[in-house]
Amino acid sequence: MTQKDFWRNSKVTVIGAGSWGSCLAAMAARNCQQVRLWTRSEEHARQMNATRANAKYVPELVFNERVQATSDIEKALGHGEGGVHAVVWALPSGVVRENARRMAGLLRGDEIIFHAIKGIEEGTMKRVSEILREELPCPRIGVLSGPNLAHEIGRGEPGATVIASAFEEVIDAGHALFTTDRFRIYSTDDVIGVEWAGTLKNILAIASGTLDAMKFGWNTRSMLITRGLAEMVRFGVAMGARESTFLGLAGIGDLMATCSSSLSRNYRVGIRLAEGQKLAQILSELGSTAEGVRTARHVYEFARTHRIEMPITEGVYHLIEGEAPVQEILHSLMTRTSAD
Amino acid sequence: MTQKDFWRNSKVTVIGAGSWGSCLAAMAARNCQQVRLWTRSEEHARQMNATRANAKYVPELVFNERVQATSDIEKALGHGEGGVHAVVWALPSGVVRENARRMAGLLRGDEIIFHAIKGIEEGTMKRVSEILREELPCPRIGVLSGPNLAHEIGRGEPGATVIASAFEEVIDAGHALFTTDRFRIYSTDDVIGVEWAGTLKNILAIASGTLDAMKFGWNTRSMLITRGLAEMVRFGVAMGARESTFLGLAGIGDLMATCSSSLSRNYRVGIRLAEGQKLAQILSELGSTAEGVRTARHVYEFARTHRIEMPITEGVYHLIEGEAPVQEILHSLMTRTSAD
């Protein structure tokens, strides 16, 4: 039996029915026998099962008959039915540890674990695969990351992503489960690089929003993204990542898509900061935190302590803290003497 | 006397008064004593001197009093007045050799030479710095390349570029002449990488235009640009370039700007090819050739002969040659089994 045959008969659970979790559930359901999609809201699960869609987060998407939504975590993980073969985590980074801790007892340990979560843990600066490794009994973990705008993937536009893992079985499973005729999988063993790339890009999404507010075009945006990428590489390499990872889909690919889409929360924070609004007011109006704000603070402090040159991150930090208007930060970035 | 002081008193000639040559003339004129801007049209020179602007190519730009346009090449190069200190080439790649040959006798040999020309020579596949080295008596040559959309730079939007040269003096001169409070210069000695990056991106500009015609969003575009970058790296490294150059402004920076601006000729060729028009008709309507068409043919042939994996370039080639409709090419790109 080939890997592909094995996974064709497998059962998969997706934890989190946001826009991207739902896309991954829909893609896996084309390649395996059964997908359980867990959401904490019973009403949301009921709606998704009734309509074969997720009208709330990604209305473009259609679920085939092999996707079943549920708010019952035991049922989602096949407890009492022999369990499942793979679990895909797609929750906000802030709630990963508490959920992993809660679900750990329902796993056997031989499940393949994927996560598609961008961000680091508040306080510890731990990556999501580190959190999962600490809380779950499953050693075989991989991360899935790339330029994946859920609404566009949901509409069936062509796309691709990267799966990173130290385990060949995880990469093989990722190829088997998520490849479609419109979605390609690339792979690497640089887990650190892929996870940090997905986290750091949110800082630059804020910066990109500020350019939008200033009405600048692609010349300035390309400069920001390219020089921002150089900062991401410096930071990532200091954390143990490989430079070449940032050249790929999980690096520059995701960065470019994020910095070009005005839909992201981080991007909208950037627009409003550039317009002179205060952070507290922006965040209260957006109704939740923006990952990039938290990341910018953590990374700025770390980079300063460890002397990693990150002038754009520093500028975003000063903007977030309300220490200078955006024009002044931009001027000082453009006229500094450092070659970085 | 510092380098900066030396260049502050220098004379510079820009050969070619297109949009980018004019921007470079305007920037240099803020940092040196005199800029002569050569155009082959006497009428165009007269207009630019009368209006302090180049209404034809980059109306956003204002020339200060140190810019003087002329169609007299002897005057442009300061013949009989002691000559000039630097010459900036900004002509279409197809006419570089004939013009260099014609002007060689007017140069002493100690001038610093820059060029800001993207493309390779028909037939020989020689880079522009190689052509200039063969035709001019001046060994000290550098190339200037980056995400530089002339209209945006002309409006004063912030930007940056890369100067590549084996000679420190060329890089120092580039910093002194082109740095402004809105324009930053980065440098490298990887001339091969910078020149090939600026050439290869035109193939992907055609591909990017096809996505536009198919109404795809940033997800698909990011995939194209990132995987296209991987092809550029493979080809560039085979030609002697360094991978890291493609990570910078002259690589991914320029590629991103070019693939996002619907103004480029290559991009518009891509749109029309995807709509099913024939190349001959497109080129005759555009009124001139598109660099990317020529480049795609050369690079496709070279990559095939030397077994360099370039699936997107191959797809663009088939599209140009009218061998398959764009949907079929896209489908075969998305479903191929190779990991590249």
PDB file of C-alpha atoms in Angstrom, chain A residues 147-149 152-153 157-160 181-184 186 215-220 222-223 225-227 229 233 243-244 247-249 252-253 256-257 260 330 333-336 338-340, chain B residues 147-149 152-153 157-160 181-184 186 215-220 222-223 225-227 229 233 243-244 247-249 252-253 256-257 260 330 333-336 338-340:
ATOM      1  CA  PRO A 147       0.864  32.552   0.989  1.00  0.00           C
ATOM      2  CA  ASN A 148      -2.604  31.196   1.715  1.00  0.00           C
ATOM      3  CA  LEU A 149      -5.380  33.747   1.587  1.00  0.00           C
ATOM      4  CA  GLU A 152      -8.956  32.964  -2.613  1.00  0.00           C
ATOM      5  CA  ILE A 153      -8.192  29.299  -1.893  1.00  0.00           C
ATOM      6  CA  GLU A 157      -7.750  29.827  -7.129  1.00  0.00           C
ATOM      7  CA  PRO A 158      -4.400  28.068  -7.637  1.00  0.00           C
ATOM      8  CA  GLY A 159      -2.084  28.067  -4.643  1.00  0.00           C
ATOM      9  CA  ALA A 160       0.738  26.309  -2.848  1.00  0.00           C
ATOM     10  CA  ASP A 181      -5.169  19.867  -8.821  1.00  0.00           C
ATOM     11  CA  ARG A 182      -5.192  23.516  -7.683  1.00  0.00           C
ATOM     12  CA  PHE A 183      -2.980  23.277  -4.584  1.00  0.00           C
ATOM     13  CA  ARG A 184       0.656  22.193  -4.465  1.00  0.00           C
ATOM     14  CA  TYR A 186       6.431  21.908  -1.083  1.00  0.00           C
ATOM     15  CA  LYS A 215      -0.702  56.574  -0.565  1.00  0.00           C
ATOM     16  CA  PHE A 216       2.645  55.167  -1.701  1.00  0.00           C
ATOM     17  CA  GLY A 217       2.902  52.719  -4.571  1.00  0.00           C
ATOM     18  CA  TRP A 218       4.747  49.520  -5.416  1.00  0.00           C
ATOM     19  CA  ASN A 219       8.159  51.079  -5.453  1.00  0.00           C
ATOM     20  CA  THR A 220       8.040  51.881  -1.747  1.00  0.00           C
ATOM     21  CA  SER A 222       8.745  46.511  -2.636  1.00  0.00           C
ATOM     22  CA  MET A 223      11.501  48.289  -0.727  1.00  0.00           C
ATOM     23  CA  ILE A 225       9.050  44.041   1.875  1.00  0.00           C
ATOM     24  CA  THR A 226      12.557  43.329   0.594  1.00  0.00           C
ATOM     25  CA  ARG A 227      14.359  45.141   3.390  1.00  0.00           C
ATOM     26  CA  LEU A 229      12.758  40.232   4.527  1.00  0.00           C
ATOM     27  CA  VAL A 233      16.438  36.528   7.766  1.00  0.00           C
ATOM     28  CA  GLU A 243      18.305  31.710   5.049  1.00  0.00           C
ATOM     29  CA  SER A 244      17.001  29.784   2.027  1.00  0.00           C
ATOM     30  CA  LEU A 247      13.409  32.754  -0.102  1.00  0.00           C
ATOM     31  CA  GLY A 248      10.477  30.330  -0.432  1.00  0.00           C
ATOM     32  CA  LEU A 249       6.696  30.242  -0.178  1.00  0.00           C
ATOM     33  CA  ILE A 252       8.797  35.871   0.838  1.00  0.00           C
ATOM     34  CA  GLY A 253       5.652  34.227  -0.600  1.00  0.00           C
ATOM     35  CA  MET A 256       4.169  39.368  -0.101  1.00  0.00           C
ATOM     36  CA  ALA A 257       0.594  38.064   0.072  1.00  0.00           C
ATOM     37  CA  SER A 260      -0.661  43.130  -0.281  1.00  0.00           C
ATOM     38  CA  LEU A 330      10.054  56.919   7.716  1.00  0.00           C
ATOM     39  CA  LEU A 333      14.677  54.996   8.221  1.00  0.00           C
ATOM     40  CA  MET A 334      15.473  56.551   4.835  1.00  0.00           C
ATOM     41  CA  THR A 335      18.352  58.710   6.045  1.00  0.00           C
ATOM     42  CA  ARG A 336      20.124  56.440   8.524  1.00  0.00           C
ATOM     43  CA  SER A 338      23.832  52.000   8.459  1.00  0.00           C
ATOM     44  CA  ALA A 339      24.198  49.800   5.394  1.00  0.00           C
ATOM     45  CA  ASP A 340      21.517  47.380   6.702  1.00  0.00           C
TER      46      ASP A 340
ATOM     47  CA  PRO B 147      12.368  48.046  -7.713  1.00  0.00           C
ATOM     48  CA  ASN B 148      12.351  51.420  -9.404  1.00  0.00           C
ATOM     49  CA  LEU B 149       9.046  52.457 -10.933  1.00  0.00           C
ATOM     50  CA  GLU B 152       6.629  56.773  -8.373  1.00  0.00           C
ATOM     51  CA  ILE B 153      10.249  57.851  -7.895  1.00  0.00           C
ATOM     52  CA  GLU B 157       7.979  58.403  -3.167  1.00  0.00           C
ATOM     53  CA  PRO B 158      10.595  56.645  -1.022  1.00  0.00           C
ATOM     54  CA  GLY B 159      12.711  54.063  -2.808  1.00  0.00           C
ATOM     55  CA  ALA B 160      15.997  52.221  -2.911  1.00  0.00           C
ATOM     56  CA  ASP B 181      16.632  61.759   1.610  1.00  0.00           C
ATOM     57  CA  ARG B 182      14.042  59.645  -0.253  1.00  0.00           C
ATOM     58  CA  PHE B 183      16.325  57.242  -2.101  1.00  0.00           C
ATOM     59  CA  ARG B 184      18.754  54.764  -0.565  1.00  0.00           C
ATOM     60  CA  TYR B 186      22.643  49.359  -1.291  1.00  0.00           C
ATOM     61  CA  LYS B 215      -8.760  37.374 -12.379  1.00  0.00           C
ATOM     62  CA  PHE B 216      -6.671  35.575  -9.765  1.00  0.00           C
ATOM     63  CA  GLY B 217      -5.654  37.280  -6.522  1.00  0.00           C
ATOM     64  CA  TRP B 218      -2.566  37.565  -4.331  1.00  0.00           C
ATOM     65  CA  ASN B 219      -2.494  33.943  -3.346  1.00  0.00           C
ATOM     66  CA  THR B 220      -1.781  32.791  -6.886  1.00  0.00           C
ATOM     67  CA  SER B 222       2.611  35.161  -4.593  1.00  0.00           C
ATOM     68  CA  MET B 223       3.004  31.542  -5.634  1.00  0.00           C
ATOM     69  CA  ILE B 225       6.521  35.168  -7.948  1.00  0.00           C
ATOM     70  CA  THR B 226       8.052  32.916  -5.292  1.00  0.00           C
ATOM     71  CA  ARG B 227       8.364  29.857  -7.505  1.00  0.00           C
ATOM     72  CA  LEU B 229      12.206  33.448  -8.023  1.00  0.00           C
ATOM     73  CA  VAL B 233      18.022  31.560  -8.651  1.00  0.00           C
ATOM     74  CA  GLU B 243      21.717  33.106  -4.403  1.00  0.00           C
ATOM     75  CA  SER B 244      21.610  35.868  -1.772  1.00  0.00           C
ATOM     76  CA  LEU B 247      16.867  37.797  -1.935  1.00  0.00           C
ATOM     77  CA  GLY B 248      17.575  41.540  -2.218  1.00  0.00           C
ATOM     78  CA  LEU B 249      16.205  44.658  -3.902  1.00  0.00           C
ATOM     79  CA  ILE B 252      12.786  39.789  -5.273  1.00  0.00           C
ATOM     80  CA  GLY B 253      12.313  43.562  -4.823  1.00  0.00           C
ATOM     81  CA  MET B 256       7.636  42.055  -7.018  1.00  0.00           C
ATOM     82  CA  ALA B 257       7.338  45.639  -8.252  1.00  0.00           C
ATOM     83  CA  SER B 260       2.488  44.161  -9.558  1.00  0.00           C
ATOM     84  CA  LEU B 330      -1.475  26.409 -15.716  1.00  0.00           C
ATOM     85  CA  LEU B 333       2.201  23.460 -13.944  1.00  0.00           C
ATOM     86  CA  MET B 334      -0.057  22.765 -10.961  1.00  0.00           C
ATOM     87  CA  THR B 335      -0.218  19.015 -11.420  1.00  0.00           C
ATOM     88  CA  ARG B 336       3.325  18.140 -12.437  1.00  0.00           C
ATOM     89  CA  SER B 338       8.484  17.351  -9.948  1.00  0.00           C
ATOM     90  CA  ALA B 339       9.258  18.887  -6.564  1.00  0.00           C
ATOM     91  CA  ASP B 340      10.674  22.048  -8.212  1.00  0.00           C
TER      92      ASP B 340
END
